[in-house]
Structures are given as C-alpha cells and as structure tokens.
Amino acid sequence: MGAVNGVDEQGSASRRRFVDPHGDPFLRTRFAVPPRPVTFLPRPRLTRHLDEALRTPLTLVNGAAGAGKSLLVADWVRRPDRPGGLPVAWLTTDAVGDAPGMFWAYLLQALRVAGVPPAADIGFPADPSRLSPTLRARLAAELSARERPVIVVLDEFDRVTSPEIAEQLEFVLRHAGPGLRLVLVTRTEPLLPLHRYRAAGELTEIRDAELAFTPHEAARLMELHGLRLPPAAVRGLVERTRGWAAGLRLSALAAGQSPDPRAYLEEFEADRSAIADFLLAEVLKRQDTGTQELLLRVSVLDRFSPGLANAVTGRDDAEGILARLSRDNAFVEHVGHGLYRLHPLFAEILRAHLRMRRPGREPQLHLRAAAWLRRSGALAEALGHGAAAGDWEFTAGALVDDLAIGQFFTGLRSDALTGLFARMGREGAGPAPELVRAAGRLARCELDAGLTHLRRARDELGEYDGTPDAAPVQLTCALLEALAARMAGAPDRAEDAARAAGELWGAVPEALLDRHPELTALLLDHLGSARLWAGRFTEARAALAAVADAAPGAATALPREDSLGRLALIDYLDGRLGSAEHQAREALAETERFGLPRPSGSGVERLVLAAVAVDRDELGQAQALLDTSAGSHPAMRDPVLQAGRALTAGRLRLARGDAEAALKAVEADVAAEAASPWARAETALVAAAAHLAEGRTRTAEELLAEVPDEQVACAVGAARLHLATGRAAEAVRLLDRVRPEERAGPAVTVRAALVRAQAAHEAGDGATARRLVARALAQARRERLRRPFREAGPWIRPYLGTAPHWLTPGTGPAPRRPGPPPPLVEELSGRERDVLRRLAMTMSTEEIAADLYVSVNTVKTHLKSVYRKLSVNRRNEAVRRARELDLL
C-alpha cells in the first residue's frame, strides 16, 4: 500500500536512504555549497541584505546567468558570523528535473546531509514522478515543530518548471511556519505566489539591479585579478558590462593575459572573447529556434517595443516572447512604457553572430526599423537606422520631409545630427541629400561650400513641383537660403527667402510646423539679423521680437538667445544702455537653462555687455567680456557679429589710450555683399577719434565726411569730433539737424548735451554750459554712464565741482584722499601710454628714451602731458592714478 501511494514503509525508507527513486546513488555534488574562487570578492552590502532571510519565510535571489547569485548565497551561508548559526541544507536542482518524486527525494537527502534528518515516519518517494500528500504534510508538520529553523537553499531553481512541484513546495513552506527559511536562487520568476508573501512582508528579494557590481566593487575585483585601473576606466567597464559579474570576471581574466590590460578593457571585442562563449551557451542556445532568430534580429535595435520587434522580424508574437525573456533574466530588460532593450554585451555578441549566420541581413533589418519608426513619428531613431543601413536618400528625405533641418543648428540634437550625416559623403542623390549637405556646411560656417550644395538642390527641386512633398523641401531650401544670406551680409536675398517661405507656409500641415518651432524661429532670426545689418532697425526689431517673445524651449533656445542679443545691440546703438544690458543678460540665461552644448548662440550679447562696460568706464570687465564673446555657434558668425566685435574692441582700445590698436581693430575686414550704414559710420567714428588722438586732424576730418546724418548716434559722435577739431558751430548745427534728444537714449543724449555744453563754454556762455552739464549728469547717473565725462577733456572740470561718487567705477564712492578729489582724465595718446607703461616699470627717463628710440627731451614732453592729463605732479602719483583708472 505504501509503495502504491508513493511512500515506502519505514524499513524500505531506511534501505533507500542512499539511493534516489530510480535506485541510483545520490550525487553528492548536488548538496555541496559552491566553493569561492580565489578572486571572489565579498560584498557586505548584499550579505547584510541576505541576513533578512532569517526573518522571512521566503527569500528570492533572482538574476541573469553569471550575475553572481550562487556565489553570493554560498558566501553568506559560509560566514562564521552569520546570525543564528542555523543549519543549511543546500540543493542544486539541475539534476532533479521536473519529476516530483525525484525533487523531494533530493530535498530530503539535502536535509540529512545538513544534519537535519527527517523522522523515519515521514517516508520516501518511491515513484520518481509522484509524491504522496502524506509525505509533504508530515514534512511540514515536523519542520513546524522545530525550535530553530533550518535554511534550505535551492540553487538553479529556474530548472524546476513543474507547477506541481511549485504547489507542493509552497504547501510545505506555508505550513512549516517558522521552522523553515527557504532561499530560492534562480534566473526566472518561480511559480510560487510571490505577491502574497510580498504583501505580507514575508519575502526578502535580491534582484539583478542589486546584484550588479558598483564601480567601487568593480575596482576591488580588478585589484584581486592584479589590475589597478583609474576610476574613469572602471566606470567605462561597469557601464559596458552593466555591472554583470561574469562579464567583469571574464574581462579581468582576459586582460590579465594582455600586454596592455587597460587598453584591452577599453577596446576588447565582446564577440571574440570568453564572454561570447558564455552568453551563447548559457543564454542564446537555451532558447528555441524561433526565439534565437528573434534575438538575432532585434540585436540591431537599441530600445524597442514589441511592435518594432515584429516589424523587424516579420512576425506577430514578439510581445509574449519578450515578456518571457525579461521574466527569465535572459539579458532582455523591460525598461518601462512597453519598451525593451538587450544587455549591451549580449547585443554586441548577437550582432556579430547575425553577421556570421546571416550575411547582408543587417542593413535590411535597419531599413525595416527605419521605415516603421518614421511612420510612428520617432524621427531621431528612424534617422539612426537609416544611416546604419547606408540609405542616405531615405535618411535625408526623412529629415527634410519632417521639416527638421533646423535641428542642425539648435536644440540638444545638433551635435548628434551633424555627426550622423558627416558619414554621408557623396552617397545619395536628389534635393534632400543636397539640402542636408548644405545645412552641414553652413552649420560649420563654410559659406561657399554651403552655397554650392544649395545651388545643386535648387537645380533638382523641379522634379518636386506639384507633388505632395514639394512644400517641406522648398521650405527647407528657403530657410537655408535665409541663413546663407544672413552669413553673407545680403539683406535683399534674406528678404527674398523669407518671402518664398511665407508663400509656402499654407501648404505645410500645421501639425508639422507645431512639431518644429525651431524652423520659424530660425527663419525670423536670420531675417531680423539681415535687416539689422542693413540698418533697418524698426523692421529688424519686429522680426527679432517675434522670436524673443515666443514660448521658450530647448528647440528654440539658440535663436531666442541670438534674437535677444541682437535686440540688445539695437538698444545699445540707440543709446539705451539699461535696456541693452537687460536684454543681453536675458540672452545669456536662455541657452544655459536648457543645458545646450557650447558654443551656443552668437555671443553678440557678450559684445553688448562689453560695449556697455566701456561706456561705464569698467574697462577690465569690458575686456573679460570681449574675450569670452569669441566662442560662438559657427552658423551665427555673420557680419553683424564681426563688425560688433571690431567696434567694441576699437572703443576699448581708445578708452585705454591706445589709438594705434584701436585703428587696427576697426580696420579688420568684414566680408559682406552689402555695406551696413551703421557699421560703416561707427567704424569711421572710431578711426577718426584714433587719428585725432594721434594728431592726424586732416585724416579725422576726411573720415567724418563719411558719417551720414541718418544714424543719430553716429551723428552725435561726428558732432563731438567736429568740436574737437575746432568746428564748434558745425557741431551744433549737426545736433540741431538730427535732434537726438527726441530720438535716442541717454548714452546718445548725454554726449549731445556735453557737445552743446563745450560749445557754450568756448563761446563764453558759462551759465548755459553749467546747465547742460547738470542735465547730462542727471541723465547719465541712471545708466552709470561715465565714459562721456572721461572723454570731455579739461574744460569740464569747473562745471563738475565735487565730482559725484558714481563717476568713479565701482559700486560705491571712491576712497577719499587728502586734498581735492582728482579731476577726470583727458585721453592719453598712444605714445603717452607707452611712456606711462615704462614709468610703471620704474624705468628712468633715459631708459624710456632708449627703449622707445626717442630723445630724452621728447620723453620729458610726454611726461609733462601725462602729468597734466592725470592731474598729478610726480611719477608715483601718475602710476597710482593710472591704475585707479584701469589705464595700466
């Protein structure tokens, strides 16, 4: 009767104690705790977590093949300081199979080996395929009566796939109570009702993510293999292996045999290493043929949905297969939102295997993926797969048809897009590839090459006329035409491109334009910049303000920054320093808050801030800002930027008394198809002032003749220079004609007031001069405008009285010194600056003369002039005063 029920009588059980139900001897290795290799790394953070297994009935250590599960648990059970010191029964289940009788026979034997022999009346399975309910009930009852629990470790439990065994095991676990602590080491989810144990707080879990080695642990593991790596190399290795224990150990073993271990670990080919052998044997070949084929094909994907996997593999059951592989820890990870990814090393090995088993198949798979992703609206991924397939007509066409060409210039993907299409070379014909080539060249500021590709694209656009795809291609061409015109300084061509774009707007789906706000923003920014170059400030402001007022976002951050910077420049040219500074600082913050890569923007906002600093006589700050403005996005380097930089540098050199350097700065060639009236006029003013400072009055007067009256700020600058050359009446007539007080901001009106004041002073009208200086001071104070008073010269001293503290650069009043406050300086000439620099080096008069190749008397003449302009009497006072004014 006992044998029929699957349980022998007590005597039979005694006789069969050392054999399994087949009558074969038990394999002792199945009950042995795995030995720790010499290079094993204890991981206290995980063993401390395992200590919780003593307080919960069930513990699950679930991870991929080679994740270090078994060695972790083996290290824990061998620890002499393990809490409780409880007996441990270890059973490796790979020899048991799915026969219930065999499983329980081995489990009972594991208890005996652990020194916890079951009572004789529990019985023994006689049939390998069956288990009597009596046996499991008696075993559970005996375990529940124990004073101290026994720990049962079932290693490789993923081999047990029988629902019957799972149900029997769960019965024993539930009824054994505190007498049993069950630890399952598995690659897959066991069939036990884990949710119940989890909800009751009776489950301890350690899964793949926790099993992964940290960079610190990986570094220690490498050291155990005799490898000392810098932190960056360790982080790279951990990132590539995702902290996978077997991958790290196999890599370390292979690197140890290499003459350059560090180089090996940075460059090793996973498909030609022991890692490939491990993954192919332990993961790929354990799957059925259909699943193997699916894994090989999806290896060309990064992250993928079941729908994309079906499109690539040509099947319709990917969802179930991927879910199973993820549950089974088969190096397929579910990353949320219905997406999966392969472990990077596994994917690398599968791709190599795919090339070997299916030559020529990889490009086809990439094209299938690209087509599906494009239909799904995932443009970035579609472009990547199109490029991987080498189909550049498809890839360029996808970018152009989606109106995404603006991503070359703005947003977080500009570098990636540029790098992707850099591989295109000469492959691909048609307007779309030519437009992409043009965009790539213009993005690098290669104007001539960009124009060549634009001409080719226009020549091939005829075949698109009348087709549904015509509008996106033609609109893309118009955008690049506007950019090229802006870079070339061709305002009329920019207007033509903007007009062409406006005519195409209605032919493009609204949803497409909404998806790419950068296209509209870039087009208006290019148009506004071209108008600014042409001196049409009102029209330029309208286009630029439309960009600046648009909703902020990473896609439009660069054109918004550039537009804000150019609006700031218009404000500066109109003499509104406060508004210019505010707009410029807004521009600086625009791309920073979206974390765009540098260089971004044109840097024109830094030029504006530098120019404002010059007008405020903060020359050190102006130089620092000018230096940082050099880094700009190549596509934003246009004549406006070049001229602005030259003019700001020239004004700064003039403020420091170096007229020759100022001339050199503004004489730099600015290439442009059309001349800019304001740039030409401002350049002439700086050059005239420099020549005047060097005593070349005739040259200065000739330059002033080129300054038109239409630009109010330039007209005021010209009036000041007319006054300096002794033509006071002409200066006043010019001011009366342009009426700057009605049309410009304080930086212009203050200078105009000072010109009128000096003219009144020279005419002997002190009362009018005093009233005009007072008005200029009141206006200048709000803007902290100091430079016009520095430029005024000695005549202004009597009208200033005690100079207001804000006229001294800094946040507060200047430190008081004995005696009257020092008067404001008159500009030093270049030669006077040369003498002053050598004075600061404590050179004698004779040494200065020898160094400058001039006579001693000439040096003495220059020194007298320096002392007079600085209002000092001695050498050391001259040096100190010059340093206070940032002249040295």
PDB file of C-alpha atoms in Angstrom, residues 173-382:
ATOM      1  CA  LEU A 173       6.646  26.418   3.205  1.00  0.00           C
ATOM      2  CA  ARG A 174       3.278  27.752   4.341  1.00  0.00           C
ATOM      3  CA  HIS A 175       2.661  25.015   6.897  1.00  0.00           C
ATOM      4  CA  ALA A 176       6.230  24.719   8.170  1.00  0.00           C
ATOM      5  CA  GLY A 177       5.858  28.135   9.775  1.00  0.00           C
ATOM      6  CA  PRO A 178       8.962  29.471  11.498  1.00  0.00           C
ATOM      7  CA  GLY A 179      10.737  26.120  11.189  1.00  0.00           C
ATOM      8  CA  LEU A 180      11.741  26.684   7.562  1.00  0.00           C
ATOM      9  CA  ARG A 181      13.595  29.508   5.791  1.00  0.00           C
ATOM     10  CA  LEU A 182      13.538  28.841   2.057  1.00  0.00           C
ATOM     11  CA  VAL A 183      16.080  30.577  -0.235  1.00  0.00           C
ATOM     12  CA  LEU A 184      15.491  30.257  -3.998  1.00  0.00           C
ATOM     13  CA  VAL A 185      18.418  31.069  -6.321  1.00  0.00           C
ATOM     14  CA  THR A 186      17.025  31.421  -9.816  1.00  0.00           C
ATOM     15  CA  ARG A 187      17.241  33.098 -13.197  1.00  0.00           C
ATOM     16  CA  THR A 188      13.474  33.196 -13.648  1.00  0.00           C
ATOM     17  CA  GLU A 189      10.363  34.022 -11.669  1.00  0.00           C
ATOM     18  CA  PRO A 190       9.338  30.928  -9.645  1.00  0.00           C
ATOM     19  CA  LEU A 191       5.740  29.738  -9.866  1.00  0.00           C
ATOM     20  CA  LEU A 192       5.140  30.410  -6.183  1.00  0.00           C
ATOM     21  CA  PRO A 193       2.577  33.107  -5.237  1.00  0.00           C
ATOM     22  CA  LEU A 194       5.217  35.764  -4.541  1.00  0.00           C
ATOM     23  CA  HIS A 195       2.633  38.546  -4.368  1.00  0.00           C
ATOM     24  CA  ARG A 196       1.143  37.064  -1.193  1.00  0.00           C
ATOM     25  CA  TYR A 197       4.478  36.884   0.583  1.00  0.00           C
ATOM     26  CA  ARG A 198       5.415  40.354  -0.648  1.00  0.00           C
ATOM     27  CA  ALA A 199       2.146  41.884   0.566  1.00  0.00           C
ATOM     28  CA  ALA A 200       2.549  40.223   3.970  1.00  0.00           C
ATOM     29  CA  GLY A 201       6.148  41.438   4.321  1.00  0.00           C
ATOM     30  CA  GLU A 202       7.366  37.828   4.320  1.00  0.00           C
ATOM     31  CA  LEU A 203       9.629  37.998   1.265  1.00  0.00           C
ATOM     32  CA  THR A 204      13.272  39.052   1.018  1.00  0.00           C
ATOM     33  CA  GLU A 205      14.296  39.907  -2.580  1.00  0.00           C
ATOM     34  CA  ILE A 206      17.634  40.494  -4.236  1.00  0.00           C
ATOM     35  CA  ARG A 207      17.352  41.030  -7.974  1.00  0.00           C
ATOM     36  CA  ASP A 208      19.538  41.763 -10.978  1.00  0.00           C
ATOM     37  CA  ALA A 209      19.886  45.514 -10.382  1.00  0.00           C
ATOM     38  CA  GLU A 210      21.134  44.953  -6.825  1.00  0.00           C
ATOM     39  CA  LEU A 211      23.447  42.118  -7.905  1.00  0.00           C
ATOM     40  CA  ALA A 212      25.207  44.423 -10.390  1.00  0.00           C
ATOM     41  CA  PHE A 213      28.694  45.487  -9.289  1.00  0.00           C
ATOM     42  CA  THR A 214      29.161  49.124  -8.352  1.00  0.00           C
ATOM     43  CA  PRO A 215      32.232  50.958  -9.711  1.00  0.00           C
ATOM     44  CA  HIS A 216      33.842  50.656  -6.268  1.00  0.00           C
ATOM     45  CA  GLU A 217      33.238  46.889  -6.154  1.00  0.00           C
ATOM     46  CA  ALA A 218      34.425  46.502  -9.739  1.00  0.00           C
ATOM     47  CA  ALA A 219      37.669  48.317  -8.913  1.00  0.00           C
ATOM     48  CA  ARG A 220      38.285  45.961  -5.977  1.00  0.00           C
ATOM     49  CA  LEU A 221      37.522  42.953  -8.180  1.00  0.00           C
ATOM     50  CA  MET A 222      40.050  44.152 -10.749  1.00  0.00           C
ATOM     51  CA  GLU A 223      42.624  44.514  -7.965  1.00  0.00           C
ATOM     52  CA  LEU A 224      42.028  40.889  -6.938  1.00  0.00           C
ATOM     53  CA  HIS A 225      42.961  39.995 -10.518  1.00  0.00           C
ATOM     54  CA  GLY A 226      46.122  42.095 -10.279  1.00  0.00           C
ATOM     55  CA  LEU A 227      44.727  45.042 -12.261  1.00  0.00           C
ATOM     56  CA  ARG A 228      44.786  48.603 -10.972  1.00  0.00           C
ATOM     57  CA  LEU A 229      42.677  50.851 -13.173  1.00  0.00           C
ATOM     58  CA  PRO A 230      41.925  54.572 -12.972  1.00  0.00           C
ATOM     59  CA  PRO A 231      38.370  55.423 -11.911  1.00  0.00           C
ATOM     60  CA  ALA A 232      37.348  56.508 -15.414  1.00  0.00           C
ATOM     61  CA  ALA A 233      38.403  53.157 -16.886  1.00  0.00           C
ATOM     62  CA  VAL A 234      36.487  51.278 -14.188  1.00  0.00           C
ATOM     63  CA  ARG A 235      33.367  53.351 -14.785  1.00  0.00           C
ATOM     64  CA  GLY A 236      33.594  52.668 -18.514  1.00  0.00           C
ATOM     65  CA  LEU A 237      33.912  48.937 -17.920  1.00  0.00           C
ATOM     66  CA  VAL A 238      30.967  48.910 -15.493  1.00  0.00           C
ATOM     67  CA  GLU A 239      28.874  50.868 -17.969  1.00  0.00           C
ATOM     68  CA  ARG A 240      29.670  48.458 -20.779  1.00  0.00           C
ATOM     69  CA  THR A 241      29.002  45.336 -18.713  1.00  0.00           C
ATOM     70  CA  ARG A 242      26.201  46.956 -16.660  1.00  0.00           C
ATOM     71  CA  GLY A 243      27.982  45.580 -13.599  1.00  0.00           C
ATOM     72  CA  TRP A 244      27.447  41.983 -14.733  1.00  0.00           C
ATOM     73  CA  ALA A 245      29.626  39.779 -12.519  1.00  0.00           C
ATOM     74  CA  ALA A 246      30.603  37.175 -15.108  1.00  0.00           C
ATOM     75  CA  GLY A 247      31.390  39.861 -17.672  1.00  0.00           C
ATOM     76  CA  LEU A 248      33.682  41.645 -15.237  1.00  0.00           C
ATOM     77  CA  ARG A 249      35.476  38.461 -14.172  1.00  0.00           C
ATOM     78  CA  LEU A 250      35.927  37.161 -17.721  1.00  0.00           C
ATOM     79  CA  SER A 251      37.158  40.586 -18.848  1.00  0.00           C
ATOM     80  CA  ALA A 252      39.640  40.721 -15.971  1.00  0.00           C
ATOM     81  CA  LEU A 253      40.975  37.226 -16.748  1.00  0.00           C
ATOM     82  CA  ALA A 254      41.446  38.084 -20.417  1.00  0.00           C
ATOM     83  CA  ALA A 255      43.007  41.463 -19.630  1.00  0.00           C
ATOM     84  CA  GLY A 256      45.483  39.798 -17.293  1.00  0.00           C
ATOM     85  CA  GLN A 257      46.881  37.915 -20.299  1.00  0.00           C
ATOM     86  CA  SER A 258      47.190  41.078 -22.398  1.00  0.00           C
ATOM     87  CA  PRO A 259      50.398  43.161 -22.565  1.00  0.00           C
ATOM     88  CA  ASP A 260      48.269  46.284 -22.018  1.00  0.00           C
ATOM     89  CA  PRO A 261      45.358  45.357 -19.718  1.00  0.00           C
ATOM     90  CA  ARG A 262      43.902  48.853 -19.607  1.00  0.00           C
ATOM     91  CA  ALA A 263      43.810  49.186 -23.389  1.00  0.00           C
ATOM     92  CA  TYR A 264      42.292  45.713 -23.663  1.00  0.00           C
ATOM     93  CA  LEU A 265      39.471  46.539 -21.265  1.00  0.00           C
ATOM     94  CA  GLU A 266      38.710  49.750 -23.141  1.00  0.00           C
ATOM     95  CA  GLU A 267      38.716  48.161 -26.603  1.00  0.00           C
ATOM     96  CA  PHE A 268      38.012  44.439 -26.280  1.00  0.00           C
ATOM     97  CA  GLU A 269      35.616  42.917 -28.804  1.00  0.00           C
ATOM     98  CA  ALA A 270      32.974  41.077 -26.838  1.00  0.00           C
ATOM     99  CA  ASP A 271      32.165  38.721 -29.716  1.00  0.00           C
ATOM    100  CA  ARG A 272      35.738  37.383 -29.688  1.00  0.00           C
ATOM    101  CA  SER A 273      36.058  36.698 -26.000  1.00  0.00           C
ATOM    102  CA  ALA A 274      35.087  34.186 -23.365  1.00  0.00           C
ATOM    103  CA  ILE A 275      32.078  36.393 -22.679  1.00  0.00           C
ATOM    104  CA  ALA A 276      30.691  35.461 -26.105  1.00  0.00           C
ATOM    105  CA  ASP A 277      31.127  31.749 -25.398  1.00  0.00           C
ATOM    106  CA  PHE A 278      29.366  32.140 -22.057  1.00  0.00           C
ATOM    107  CA  LEU A 279      26.385  34.091 -23.378  1.00  0.00           C
ATOM    108  CA  LEU A 280      25.915  31.994 -26.488  1.00  0.00           C
ATOM    109  CA  ALA A 281      25.966  28.776 -24.468  1.00  0.00           C
ATOM    110  CA  GLU A 282      24.105  29.921 -21.362  1.00  0.00           C
ATOM    111  CA  VAL A 283      21.552  32.245 -22.902  1.00  0.00           C
ATOM    112  CA  LEU A 284      21.078  32.057 -26.686  1.00  0.00           C
ATOM    113  CA  LYS A 285      21.328  28.315 -27.217  1.00  0.00           C
ATOM    114  CA  ARG A 286      18.962  27.594 -24.336  1.00  0.00           C
ATOM    115  CA  GLN A 287      16.178  29.214 -26.397  1.00  0.00           C
ATOM    116  CA  ASP A 288      14.116  27.583 -29.133  1.00  0.00           C
ATOM    117  CA  THR A 289      14.980  28.278 -32.770  1.00  0.00           C
ATOM    118  CA  GLY A 290      12.309  30.933 -33.254  1.00  0.00           C
ATOM    119  CA  THR A 291      13.368  32.864 -30.167  1.00  0.00           C
ATOM    120  CA  GLN A 292      17.017  32.671 -31.217  1.00  0.00           C
ATOM    121  CA  GLU A 293      16.112  34.205 -34.586  1.00  0.00           C
ATOM    122  CA  LEU A 294      14.130  36.987 -32.896  1.00  0.00           C
ATOM    123  CA  LEU A 295      17.041  37.820 -30.608  1.00  0.00           C
ATOM    124  CA  LEU A 296      19.463  37.927 -33.517  1.00  0.00           C
ATOM    125  CA  ARG A 297      17.243  40.325 -35.459  1.00  0.00           C
ATOM    126  CA  VAL A 298      16.374  42.696 -32.612  1.00  0.00           C
ATOM    127  CA  SER A 299      20.074  42.978 -31.777  1.00  0.00           C
ATOM    128  CA  VAL A 300      20.253  45.837 -34.315  1.00  0.00           C
ATOM    129  CA  LEU A 301      17.866  47.871 -32.117  1.00  0.00           C
ATOM    130  CA  ASP A 302      18.645  49.918 -29.022  1.00  0.00           C
ATOM    131  CA  ARG A 303      15.303  50.202 -27.261  1.00  0.00           C
ATOM    132  CA  PHE A 304      12.335  48.594 -28.932  1.00  0.00           C
ATOM    133  CA  SER A 305       8.669  47.925 -28.486  1.00  0.00           C
ATOM    134  CA  PRO A 306       7.020  44.605 -29.417  1.00  0.00           C
ATOM    135  CA  GLY A 307       5.568  46.378 -32.460  1.00  0.00           C
ATOM    136  CA  LEU A 308       9.017  47.393 -33.699  1.00  0.00           C
ATOM    137  CA  ALA A 309      10.341  43.907 -32.956  1.00  0.00           C
ATOM    138  CA  ASN A 310       7.512  42.426 -35.055  1.00  0.00           C
ATOM    139  CA  ALA A 311       8.273  44.843 -37.911  1.00  0.00           C
ATOM    140  CA  VAL A 312      11.951  43.887 -37.906  1.00  0.00           C
ATOM    141  CA  THR A 313      11.431  40.140 -37.509  1.00  0.00           C
ATOM    142  CA  GLY A 314       8.362  39.801 -39.718  1.00  0.00           C
ATOM    143  CA  ARG A 315       6.339  38.023 -37.004  1.00  0.00           C
ATOM    144  CA  ASP A 316       3.427  38.960 -34.761  1.00  0.00           C
ATOM    145  CA  ASP A 317       4.182  37.270 -31.424  1.00  0.00           C
ATOM    146  CA  ALA A 318       7.124  39.321 -30.175  1.00  0.00           C
ATOM    147  CA  GLU A 319       5.209  40.722 -27.192  1.00  0.00           C
ATOM    148  CA  GLY A 320       4.839  37.364 -25.428  1.00  0.00           C
ATOM    149  CA  ILE A 321       8.372  36.243 -26.245  1.00  0.00           C
ATOM    150  CA  LEU A 322       9.956  39.460 -24.991  1.00  0.00           C
ATOM    151  CA  ALA A 323       7.923  39.371 -21.787  1.00  0.00           C
ATOM    152  CA  ARG A 324       9.051  35.803 -21.137  1.00  0.00           C
ATOM    153  CA  LEU A 325      12.698  36.564 -21.864  1.00  0.00           C
ATOM    154  CA  SER A 326      12.557  39.527 -19.494  1.00  0.00           C
ATOM    155  CA  ARG A 327      10.998  37.420 -16.733  1.00  0.00           C
ATOM    156  CA  ASP A 328      13.621  34.743 -17.298  1.00  0.00           C
ATOM    157  CA  ASN A 329      16.512  37.234 -16.955  1.00  0.00           C
ATOM    158  CA  ALA A 330      17.673  36.225 -20.426  1.00  0.00           C
ATOM    159  CA  PHE A 331      19.546  39.523 -20.837  1.00  0.00           C
ATOM    160  CA  VAL A 332      16.377  41.188 -22.142  1.00  0.00           C
ATOM    161  CA  GLU A 333      15.334  44.034 -19.873  1.00  0.00           C
ATOM    162  CA  HIS A 334      11.923  45.690 -19.700  1.00  0.00           C
ATOM    163  CA  VAL A 335      12.638  49.399 -19.251  1.00  0.00           C
ATOM    164  CA  GLY A 336       9.058  50.574 -18.849  1.00  0.00           C
ATOM    165  CA  HIS A 337       6.400  52.013 -21.152  1.00  0.00           C
ATOM    166  CA  GLY A 338       6.316  48.765 -23.106  1.00  0.00           C
ATOM    167  CA  LEU A 339       9.964  49.089 -24.208  1.00  0.00           C
ATOM    168  CA  TYR A 340      12.744  46.519 -24.004  1.00  0.00           C
ATOM    169  CA  ARG A 341      16.495  46.523 -24.507  1.00  0.00           C
ATOM    170  CA  LEU A 342      19.242  43.920 -24.675  1.00  0.00           C
ATOM    171  CA  HIS A 343      22.223  43.872 -22.355  1.00  0.00           C
ATOM    172  CA  PRO A 344      24.899  45.797 -24.325  1.00  0.00           C
ATOM    173  CA  LEU A 345      27.410  42.924 -24.352  1.00  0.00           C
ATOM    174  CA  PHE A 346      24.712  40.439 -25.344  1.00  0.00           C
ATOM    175  CA  ALA A 347      23.575  42.760 -28.153  1.00  0.00           C
ATOM    176  CA  GLU A 348      27.155  43.161 -29.370  1.00  0.00           C
ATOM    177  CA  ILE A 349      27.663  39.405 -29.470  1.00  0.00           C
ATOM    178  CA  LEU A 350      24.309  38.793 -31.156  1.00  0.00           C
ATOM    179  CA  ARG A 351      25.117  41.337 -33.881  1.00  0.00           C
ATOM    180  CA  ALA A 352      28.408  39.596 -34.603  1.00  0.00           C
ATOM    181  CA  HIS A 353      26.573  36.251 -34.652  1.00  0.00           C
ATOM    182  CA  LEU A 354      23.969  37.743 -37.012  1.00  0.00           C
ATOM    183  CA  ARG A 355      26.650  38.895 -39.462  1.00  0.00           C
ATOM    184  CA  MET A 356      28.183  35.437 -39.431  1.00  0.00           C
ATOM    185  CA  ARG A 357      24.943  33.461 -39.768  1.00  0.00           C
ATOM    186  CA  ARG A 358      23.012  35.920 -41.969  1.00  0.00           C
ATOM    187  CA  PRO A 359      25.491  37.890 -44.108  1.00  0.00           C
ATOM    188  CA  GLY A 360      23.980  41.029 -45.633  1.00  0.00           C
ATOM    189  CA  ARG A 361      20.845  40.871 -43.471  1.00  0.00           C
ATOM    190  CA  GLU A 362      21.779  43.681 -41.063  1.00  0.00           C
ATOM    191  CA  PRO A 363      21.137  46.643 -43.466  1.00  0.00           C
ATOM    192  CA  GLN A 364      17.721  45.190 -44.350  1.00  0.00           C
ATOM    193  CA  LEU A 365      16.789  44.985 -40.686  1.00  0.00           C
ATOM    194  CA  HIS A 366      17.886  48.588 -40.131  1.00  0.00           C
ATOM    195  CA  LEU A 367      15.753  49.724 -43.074  1.00  0.00           C
ATOM    196  CA  ARG A 368      12.704  47.884 -41.750  1.00  0.00           C
ATOM    197  CA  ALA A 369      13.229  49.548 -38.391  1.00  0.00           C
ATOM    198  CA  ALA A 370      13.732  52.978 -40.000  1.00  0.00           C
ATOM    199  CA  ALA A 371      10.523  52.717 -42.038  1.00  0.00           C
ATOM    200  CA  TRP A 372       8.444  51.612 -39.015  1.00  0.00           C
ATOM    201  CA  LEU A 373       9.907  54.322 -36.773  1.00  0.00           C
ATOM    202  CA  ARG A 374       9.331  57.032 -39.369  1.00  0.00           C
ATOM    203  CA  ARG A 375       5.672  56.015 -39.666  1.00  0.00           C
ATOM    204  CA  SER A 376       5.445  56.065 -35.873  1.00  0.00           C
ATOM    205  CA  GLY A 377       6.831  59.601 -35.623  1.00  0.00           C
ATOM    206  CA  ALA A 378      10.125  58.600 -33.985  1.00  0.00           C
ATOM    207  CA  LEU A 379      12.298  60.673 -36.316  1.00  0.00           C
ATOM    208  CA  ALA A 380      15.588  60.578 -34.376  1.00  0.00           C
ATOM    209  CA  GLU A 381      15.573  56.769 -34.165  1.00  0.00           C
ATOM    210  CA  ALA A 382      14.476  56.462 -37.807  1.00  0.00           C
TER     211      ALA A 382
END
